[in-house]
mmCIF file of N, CA and C in Angstrom:
data_model
loop_
_atom_site.group_PDB
_atom_site.id
_atom_site.type_symbol
_atom_site.label_atom_id
_atom_site.label_comp_id
_atom_site.label_asym_id
_atom_site.label_seq_id
_atom_site.Cartn_x
_atom_site.Cartn_y
_atom_site.Cartn_z
ATOM 1 N N MET I 2 -1.144 40.921 2.686
ATOM 2 C CA MET I 2 -2.597 40.707 3.210
ATOM 3 C C MET I 2 -2.700 42.143 4.217
ATOM 4 N N THR I 3 -3.417 42.784 3.897
ATOM 5 C CA THR I 3 -3.848 44.466 4.697
ATOM 6 C C THR I 3 -4.673 44.022 5.511
ATOM 7 N N ASP I 4 -4.626 45.335 6.412
ATOM 8 C CA ASP I 4 -4.876 44.768 7.872
ATOM 9 C C ASP I 4 -6.064 46.374 7.646
ATOM 10 N N ASP I 5 -7.355 45.929 7.559
ATOM 11 C CA ASP I 5 -8.390 46.981 6.872
ATOM 12 C C ASP I 5 -9.268 47.887 8.583
ATOM 13 N N THR I 6 -8.715 47.755 9.761
ATOM 14 C CA THR I 6 -9.523 48.163 11.152
ATOM 15 C C THR I 6 -9.062 49.229 11.022
ATOM 16 N N ASN I 7 -8.482 50.005 11.038
ATOM 17 C CA ASN I 7 -7.968 51.076 10.520
ATOM 18 C C ASN I 7 -8.671 52.406 9.719
ATOM 19 N N ASN I 8 -9.417 51.101 8.600
ATOM 20 C CA ASN I 8 -10.061 52.271 7.247
ATOM 21 C C ASN I 8 -11.567 51.339 7.265
ATOM 22 N N PRO I 9 -12.303 52.192 7.898
ATOM 23 C CA PRO I 9 -13.873 52.161 7.553
ATOM 24 C C PRO I 9 -14.225 52.053 6.065
ATOM 25 N N ARG I 10 -14.539 51.157 5.942
ATOM 26 C CA ARG I 10 -15.217 51.147 4.626
ATOM 27 C C ARG I 10 -16.696 51.784 4.384
ATOM 28 N N THR I 11 -17.025 52.094 2.954
ATOM 29 C CA THR I 11 -18.537 52.396 3.420
ATOM 30 C C THR I 11 -18.864 51.957 2.096
ATOM 31 N N TYR I 12 -19.765 51.446 2.042
ATOM 32 C CA TYR I 12 -20.535 50.393 1.219
ATOM 33 C C TYR I 12 -21.842 50.877 0.700
ATOM 34 N N ARG I 13 -22.058 50.854 -0.648
ATOM 35 C CA ARG I 13 -22.997 51.496 -1.376
ATOM 36 C C ARG I 13 -23.817 50.266 -2.296
ATOM 37 N N THR I 14 -23.982 49.688 -2.811
ATOM 38 C CA THR I 14 -24.248 48.540 -2.878
ATOM 39 C C THR I 14 -24.102 47.390 -2.562
ATOM 40 N N LEU I 15 -25.005 46.206 -2.582
ATOM 41 C CA LEU I 15 -24.846 44.676 -2.194
ATOM 42 C C LEU I 15 -24.066 43.788 -2.518
ATOM 43 N N ASP I 16 -23.479 44.391 -3.802
ATOM 44 C CA ASP I 16 -22.268 44.050 -4.960
ATOM 45 C C ASP I 16 -20.752 44.464 -4.244
ATOM 46 N N ASP I 17 -20.766 45.720 -3.609
ATOM 47 C CA ASP I 17 -19.896 46.097 -2.765
ATOM 48 C C ASP I 17 -20.150 45.003 -1.508
ATOM 49 N N ILE I 18 -20.810 44.543 -0.914
ATOM 50 C CA ILE I 18 -20.822 44.074 0.424
ATOM 51 C C ILE I 18 -20.227 42.583 -0.280
ATOM 52 N N ARG I 19 -20.947 42.120 -1.500
ATOM 53 C CA ARG I 19 -19.819 40.609 -1.989
ATOM 54 C C ARG I 19 -18.791 40.610 -2.421
ATOM 55 N N LEU I 20 -18.653 41.815 -2.233
ATOM 56 C CA LEU I 20 -16.949 41.736 -2.902
ATOM 57 C C LEU I 20 -15.736 41.481 -1.749
ATOM 58 N N ARG I 21 -16.449 42.303 -1.144
ATOM 59 C CA ARG I 21 -15.476 42.915 0.222
ATOM 60 C C ARG I 21 -16.052 40.827 1.322
ATOM 61 N N LYS I 22 -16.971 40.662 1.076
ATOM 62 C CA LYS I 22 -16.852 39.400 2.043
ATOM 63 C C LYS I 22 -16.289 38.019 1.212
ATOM 64 N N GLN I 23 -15.994 38.056 -0.040
ATOM 65 C CA GLN I 23 -15.254 37.401 -1.188
ATOM 66 C C GLN I 23 -13.476 37.895 -0.599
ATOM 67 N N GLU I 24 -13.225 38.753 -0.734
ATOM 68 C CA GLU I 24 -12.240 38.966 -0.438
ATOM 69 C C GLU I 24 -11.847 38.985 1.186
ATOM 70 N N LEU I 25 -12.637 38.647 2.205
ATOM 71 C CA LEU I 25 -12.135 38.391 3.229
ATOM 72 C C LEU I 25 -12.229 37.008 3.555
ATOM 73 N N ARG I 26 -13.095 36.387 2.316
ATOM 74 C CA ARG I 26 -12.750 34.524 2.767
ATOM 75 C C ARG I 26 -11.312 34.508 2.268
ATOM 76 N N ARG I 27 -11.339 35.037 0.868
ATOM 77 C CA ARG I 27 -10.552 34.328 0.068
ATOM 78 C C ARG I 27 -8.609 34.824 1.371
ATOM 79 N N GLN I 28 -9.124 35.856 2.255
ATOM 80 C CA GLN I 28 -8.526 36.088 3.146
ATOM 81 C C GLN I 28 -8.268 35.307 4.059
ATOM 82 N N LEU I 29 -9.402 34.627 4.459
ATOM 83 C CA LEU I 29 -9.108 33.605 5.757
ATOM 84 C C LEU I 29 -8.262 32.296 5.329
ATOM 85 N N ASP I 30 -8.441 32.001 3.769
ATOM 86 C CA ASP I 30 -8.453 30.768 3.454
ATOM 87 C C ASP I 30 -7.237 30.681 3.426
ATOM 88 N N ASN I 31 -6.620 31.759 2.944
ATOM 89 C CA ASN I 31 -4.862 31.891 2.525
ATOM 90 C C ASN I 31 -4.115 31.746 3.912
ATOM 91 N N ARG I 32 -4.746 32.436 5.471
ATOM 92 C CA ARG I 32 -3.998 32.274 6.589
ATOM 93 C C ARG I 32 -4.305 31.045 7.047
ATOM 94 N N GLY I 33 -5.548 30.473 6.745
ATOM 95 C CA GLY I 33 -5.292 28.926 7.517
ATOM 96 C C GLY I 33 -4.586 27.536 6.689
ATOM 97 N N GLU I 34 -3.929 28.450 5.296
ATOM 98 C CA GLU I 34 -3.377 27.319 4.626
ATOM 99 C C GLU I 34 -1.758 27.598 5.243
ATOM 100 N N HIS I 35 -1.951 29.064 5.312
ATOM 101 C CA HIS I 35 -0.410 29.466 6.090
ATOM 102 C C HIS I 35 -0.332 28.701 7.499
ATOM 103 N N ILE I 36 -1.365 28.720 8.320
ATOM 104 C CA ILE I 36 -1.483 27.889 9.817
ATOM 105 C C ILE I 36 -0.990 26.851 9.972
ATOM 106 N N SER I 37 -1.714 26.095 8.678
ATOM 107 C CA SER I 37 -2.040 24.770 8.647
ATOM 108 C C SER I 37 -0.293 24.396 8.587
ATOM 109 N N GLN I 38 0.844 24.766 7.488
ATOM 110 C CA GLN I 38 1.623 24.440 6.892
ATOM 111 C C GLN I 38 2.882 24.675 8.267
ATOM 112 N N LEU I 39 2.568 25.963 8.934
ATOM 113 C CA LEU I 39 3.459 26.204 9.987
ATOM 114 C C LEU I 39 3.325 25.163 11.138
ATOM 115 N N TRP I 40 1.909 24.556 11.856
ATOM 116 C CA TRP I 40 1.326 23.789 12.123
ATOM 117 C C TRP I 40 2.244 22.456 11.681
ATOM 118 N N SER I 41 2.241 22.135 10.317
ATOM 119 C CA SER I 41 2.781 20.827 10.173
ATOM 120 C C SER I 41 4.169 20.959 10.336
ATOM 121 N N GLN I 42 5.173 22.123 10.262
ATOM 122 C CA GLN I 42 6.852 22.213 10.509
ATOM 123 C C GLN I 42 6.598 21.783 12.170
ATOM 124 N N VAL I 43 6.211 22.441 12.696
ATOM 125 C CA VAL I 43 6.288 22.430 14.689
ATOM 126 C C VAL I 43 6.444 20.668 14.704
ATOM 127 N N TYR I 44 5.538 19.417 14.356
ATOM 128 C CA TYR I 44 5.184 18.548 14.816
ATOM 129 C C TYR I 44 5.690 17.800 14.032
ATOM 130 N N THR I 45 6.684 17.818 12.725
ATOM 131 C CA THR I 45 7.901 17.128 11.742
ATOM 132 C C THR I 45 8.920 17.001 12.795
ATOM 133 N N LYS I 46 9.131 15.622 12.813
ATOM 134 C CA LYS I 46 10.202 14.869 13.275
ATOM 135 C C LYS I 46 11.162 15.266 12.498
ATOM 136 N N ARG I 47 12.746 15.720 13.298
ATOM 137 C CA ARG I 47 13.841 16.011 12.523
ATOM 138 C C ARG I 47 14.520 15.147 12.763
ATOM 139 N N GLU I 48 15.237 14.399 11.779
ATOM 140 C CA GLU I 48 16.307 13.681 11.427
ATOM 141 C C GLU I 48 17.449 14.250 12.062
ATOM 142 N N GLU I 49 18.307 13.374 13.072
ATOM 143 C CA GLU I 49 19.707 13.628 14.029
ATOM 144 C C GLU I 49 20.450 13.912 12.596
ATOM 145 N N THR I 50 21.494 14.814 12.005
ATOM 146 C CA THR I 50 22.112 14.281 10.804
ATOM 147 C C THR I 50 23.793 14.069 11.572
ATOM 148 N N THR I 51 24.010 14.280 12.330
ATOM 149 C CA THR I 51 25.075 13.526 13.165
ATOM 150 C C THR I 51 25.065 13.249 14.287
ATOM 151 N N ARG I 52 26.384 12.656 14.756
ATOM 152 C CA ARG I 52 26.038 11.832 15.839
ATOM 153 C C ARG I 52 26.240 12.525 16.670
ATOM 154 N N GLY I 53 26.784 13.550 16.866
ATOM 155 C CA GLY I 53 27.029 14.649 18.006
ATOM 156 C C GLY I 53 25.173 15.212 18.189
ATOM 157 N N GLN I 54 24.714 15.619 17.360
ATOM 158 C CA GLN I 54 23.496 15.655 17.257
ATOM 159 C C GLN I 54 22.943 14.943 18.408
ATOM 160 N N PHE I 55 22.764 13.835 17.765
ATOM 161 C CA PHE I 55 22.109 12.300 18.404
ATOM 162 C C PHE I 55 22.449 12.236 20.098
ATOM 163 N N ILE I 56 23.583 12.596 20.555
ATOM 164 C CA ILE I 56 23.654 12.761 21.712
ATOM 165 C C ILE I 56 23.713 13.790 22.659
ATOM 166 N N SER I 57 23.763 14.607 22.318
ATOM 167 C CA SER I 57 23.252 16.255 22.601
ATOM 168 C C SER I 57 21.891 15.382 23.145
ATOM 169 N N ASN I 58 20.911 15.353 22.095
ATOM 170 C CA ASN I 58 19.366 14.772 22.622
ATOM 171 C C ASN I 58 19.571 14.294 23.056
ATOM 172 N N VAL I 59 20.189 13.011 23.566
ATOM 173 C CA VAL I 59 19.704 11.848 24.778
ATOM 174 C C VAL I 59 20.614 12.583 25.778
ATOM 175 N N ILE I 60 21.307 13.291 25.957
ATOM 176 C CA ILE I 60 21.753 14.127 26.875
ATOM 177 C C ILE I 60 20.623 15.128 27.342
ATOM 178 N N SER I 61 20.278 16.052 27.128
ATOM 179 C CA SER I 61 18.942 16.617 26.603
ATOM 180 C C SER I 61 17.769 15.988 27.252
ATOM 181 N N ASN I 62 17.979 14.683 27.170
ATOM 182 C CA ASN I 62 16.309 14.057 27.248
ATOM 183 C C ASN I 62 16.882 13.612 28.398
ATOM 184 N N SER I 63 17.620 12.990 29.113
ATOM 185 C CA SER I 63 18.291 12.627 29.793
ATOM 186 C C SER I 63 17.804 13.476 31.024
ATOM 187 N N ALA I 64 18.580 15.088 31.101
ATOM 188 C CA ALA I 64 18.708 15.891 31.776
ATOM 189 C C ALA I 64 17.109 16.089 31.956
ATOM 190 N N LEU I 65 16.610 16.348 31.326
ATOM 191 C CA LEU I 65 15.301 16.546 31.499
ATOM 192 C C LEU I 65 14.244 15.469 32.576
ATOM 193 N N ALA I 66 14.425 14.387 32.087
ATOM 194 C CA ALA I 66 13.754 12.979 32.993
ATOM 195 C C ALA I 66 14.266 13.188 34.011
ATOM 196 N N ILE I 67 15.695 13.423 34.713
ATOM 197 C CA ILE I 67 16.065 13.166 36.003
ATOM 198 C C ILE I 67 15.354 14.714 36.513
ATOM 199 N N ASP I 68 15.523 15.773 35.903
ATOM 200 C CA ASP I 68 14.734 17.440 36.644
ATOM 201 C C ASP I 68 13.770 16.597 37.089
ATOM 202 N N ALA I 69 12.425 15.870 35.999
ATOM 203 C CA ALA I 69 11.171 15.959 36.470
ATOM 204 C C ALA I 69 11.491 14.967 37.779
ATOM 205 N N PHE I 70 12.285 13.762 37.516
ATOM 206 C CA PHE I 70 12.289 12.568 38.787
ATOM 207 C C PHE I 70 11.944 13.649 40.189
ATOM 208 N N LEU I 71 12.880 14.464 39.873
ATOM 209 C CA LEU I 71 13.390 15.700 41.153
ATOM 210 C C LEU I 71 12.286 16.207 41.566
ATOM 211 N N MET I 72 11.763 17.067 40.716
ATOM 212 C CA MET I 72 10.672 17.542 41.296
ATOM 213 C C MET I 72 9.797 16.951 42.050
ATOM 214 N N ILE I 73 9.064 15.798 40.811
ATOM 215 C CA ILE I 73 8.012 14.920 41.949
ATOM 216 C C ILE I 73 8.630 14.352 43.162
ATOM 217 N N ARG I 74 9.585 14.090 43.079
ATOM 218 C CA ARG I 74 9.697 13.489 44.535
ATOM 219 C C ARG I 74 10.194 14.656 45.854
ATOM 220 N N LYS I 75 10.493 15.804 45.663
ATOM 221 C CA LYS I 75 10.439 16.976 46.455
ATOM 222 C C LYS I 75 8.865 17.686 46.761
ATOM 223 N N LEU I 76 8.168 17.553 45.695
ATOM 224 C CA LEU I 76 6.643 17.781 45.894
ATOM 225 C C LEU I 76 6.130 16.917 46.804
ATOM 226 N N ARG I 77 6.122 15.365 46.041
ATOM 227 C CA ARG I 77 5.691 14.433 47.152
ATOM 228 C C ARG I 77 6.298 14.697 48.831
ATOM 229 N N ARG I 78 7.700 14.714 49.145
ATOM 230 C CA ARG I 78 7.561 15.013 50.349
ATOM 231 C C ARG I 78 7.769 16.257 50.999
ATOM 232 N N ASP I 79 7.683 17.181 50.332
ATOM 233 C CA ASP I 79 7.285 18.715 51.206
ATOM 234 C C ASP I 79 5.578 18.615 51.367
ATOM 235 N N TYR I 80 4.453 17.950 50.470
ATOM 236 C CA TYR I 80 3.682 18.275 50.157
ATOM 237 C C TYR I 80 2.093 17.061 50.999
ATOM 238 N N LYS I 81 3.264 15.890 51.536
ATOM 239 C CA LYS I 81 2.710 14.530 52.215
ATOM 240 C C LYS I 81 1.751 14.484 52.840
ATOM 241 N N SER I 82 1.701 15.374 53.702
ATOM 242 C CA SER I 82 1.237 15.914 55.349
ATOM 243 C C SER I 82 0.394 16.549 54.540
ATOM 244 N N VAL I 83 -0.051 17.783 53.448
ATOM 245 C CA VAL I 83 -1.098 17.918 53.228
ATOM 246 C C VAL I 83 -1.901 17.122 52.496
ATOM 247 N N ALA I 84 -1.633 16.546 51.444
ATOM 248 C CA ALA I 84 -2.430 15.391 51.080
ATOM 249 C C ALA I 84 -3.261 14.285 51.966
ATOM 250 N N SER I 85 -2.141 13.928 53.102
ATOM 251 C CA SER I 85 -2.766 13.277 54.060
ATOM 252 C C SER I 85 -3.349 14.283 54.859
ATOM 253 N N LEU I 86 -4.447 14.952 55.262
ATOM 254 C CA LEU I 86 -5.535 16.103 55.688
ATOM 255 C C LEU I 86 -6.767 15.927 54.725
ATOM 256 N N PHE I 87 -6.210 15.394 53.440
ATOM 257 C CA PHE I 87 -7.883 15.256 53.182
ATOM 258 C C PHE I 87 -8.123 13.684 52.916
ATOM 259 N N LYS I 88 -7.386 12.200 53.058
ATOM 260 C CA LYS I 88 -8.163 11.335 53.431
ATOM 261 C C LYS I 88 -8.783 10.847 54.048
ATOM 262 N N ARG I 89 -9.931 10.103 54.357
ATOM 263 C CA ARG I 89 -10.549 9.751 55.033
ATOM 264 C C ARG I 89 -10.065 8.980 55.786
ATOM 265 N N SER I 90 -10.110 9.017 57.446
ATOM 266 C CA SER I 90 -9.792 8.451 58.754
ATOM 267 C C SER I 90 -10.770 6.942 58.524
ATOM 268 N N LYS I 91 -9.734 5.838 58.798
ATOM 269 C CA LYS I 91 -10.813 4.419 58.994
ATOM 270 C C LYS I 91 -11.301 4.582 60.601
ATOM 271 N N LYS I 92 -12.282 4.241 61.431
ATOM 272 C CA LYS I 92 -12.780 4.565 62.237
ATOM 273 C C LYS I 92 -12.231 3.191 62.949
ATOM 274 N N ARG I 93 -11.605 3.260 64.535
ATOM 275 C CA ARG I 93 -11.415 2.241 64.861
ATOM 276 C C ARG I 93 -12.950 1.903 65.954
ATOM 277 N N ARG I 94 -12.551 0.536 65.949
ATOM 278 C CA ARG I 94 -13.698 -0.063 66.347
ATOM 279 C C ARG I 94 -13.660 -0.695 67.738
#
C-alpha cells in the first residue's frame, strides 16, 4: 500500500477518476479487513498453558484489585470534605 499524499495526480478523463476511485476503495477494504483482524486478536481470550502462567495472572489481578481499592479509599478520605460542600443541607425547624 502506497501513500499518494506527496504525489499529486493529474486526471485527464473521467475513466482516470473512476480507476483511482476503485483503487482507493480496494485499499480501504484491505485496510478494513486488516483492522478487523487486529481487533479480533485484541479480544481473543488466551488460554493459560502452564500452571505458572495461571498463578502469575491470579497474582497480577489480585494486586490490581488491591491497588484499586486503596486508591478509592484514599480518594474518599481526602475528598470527603469537598463532596460535603455540594450536598444540600437540611433546614432545622
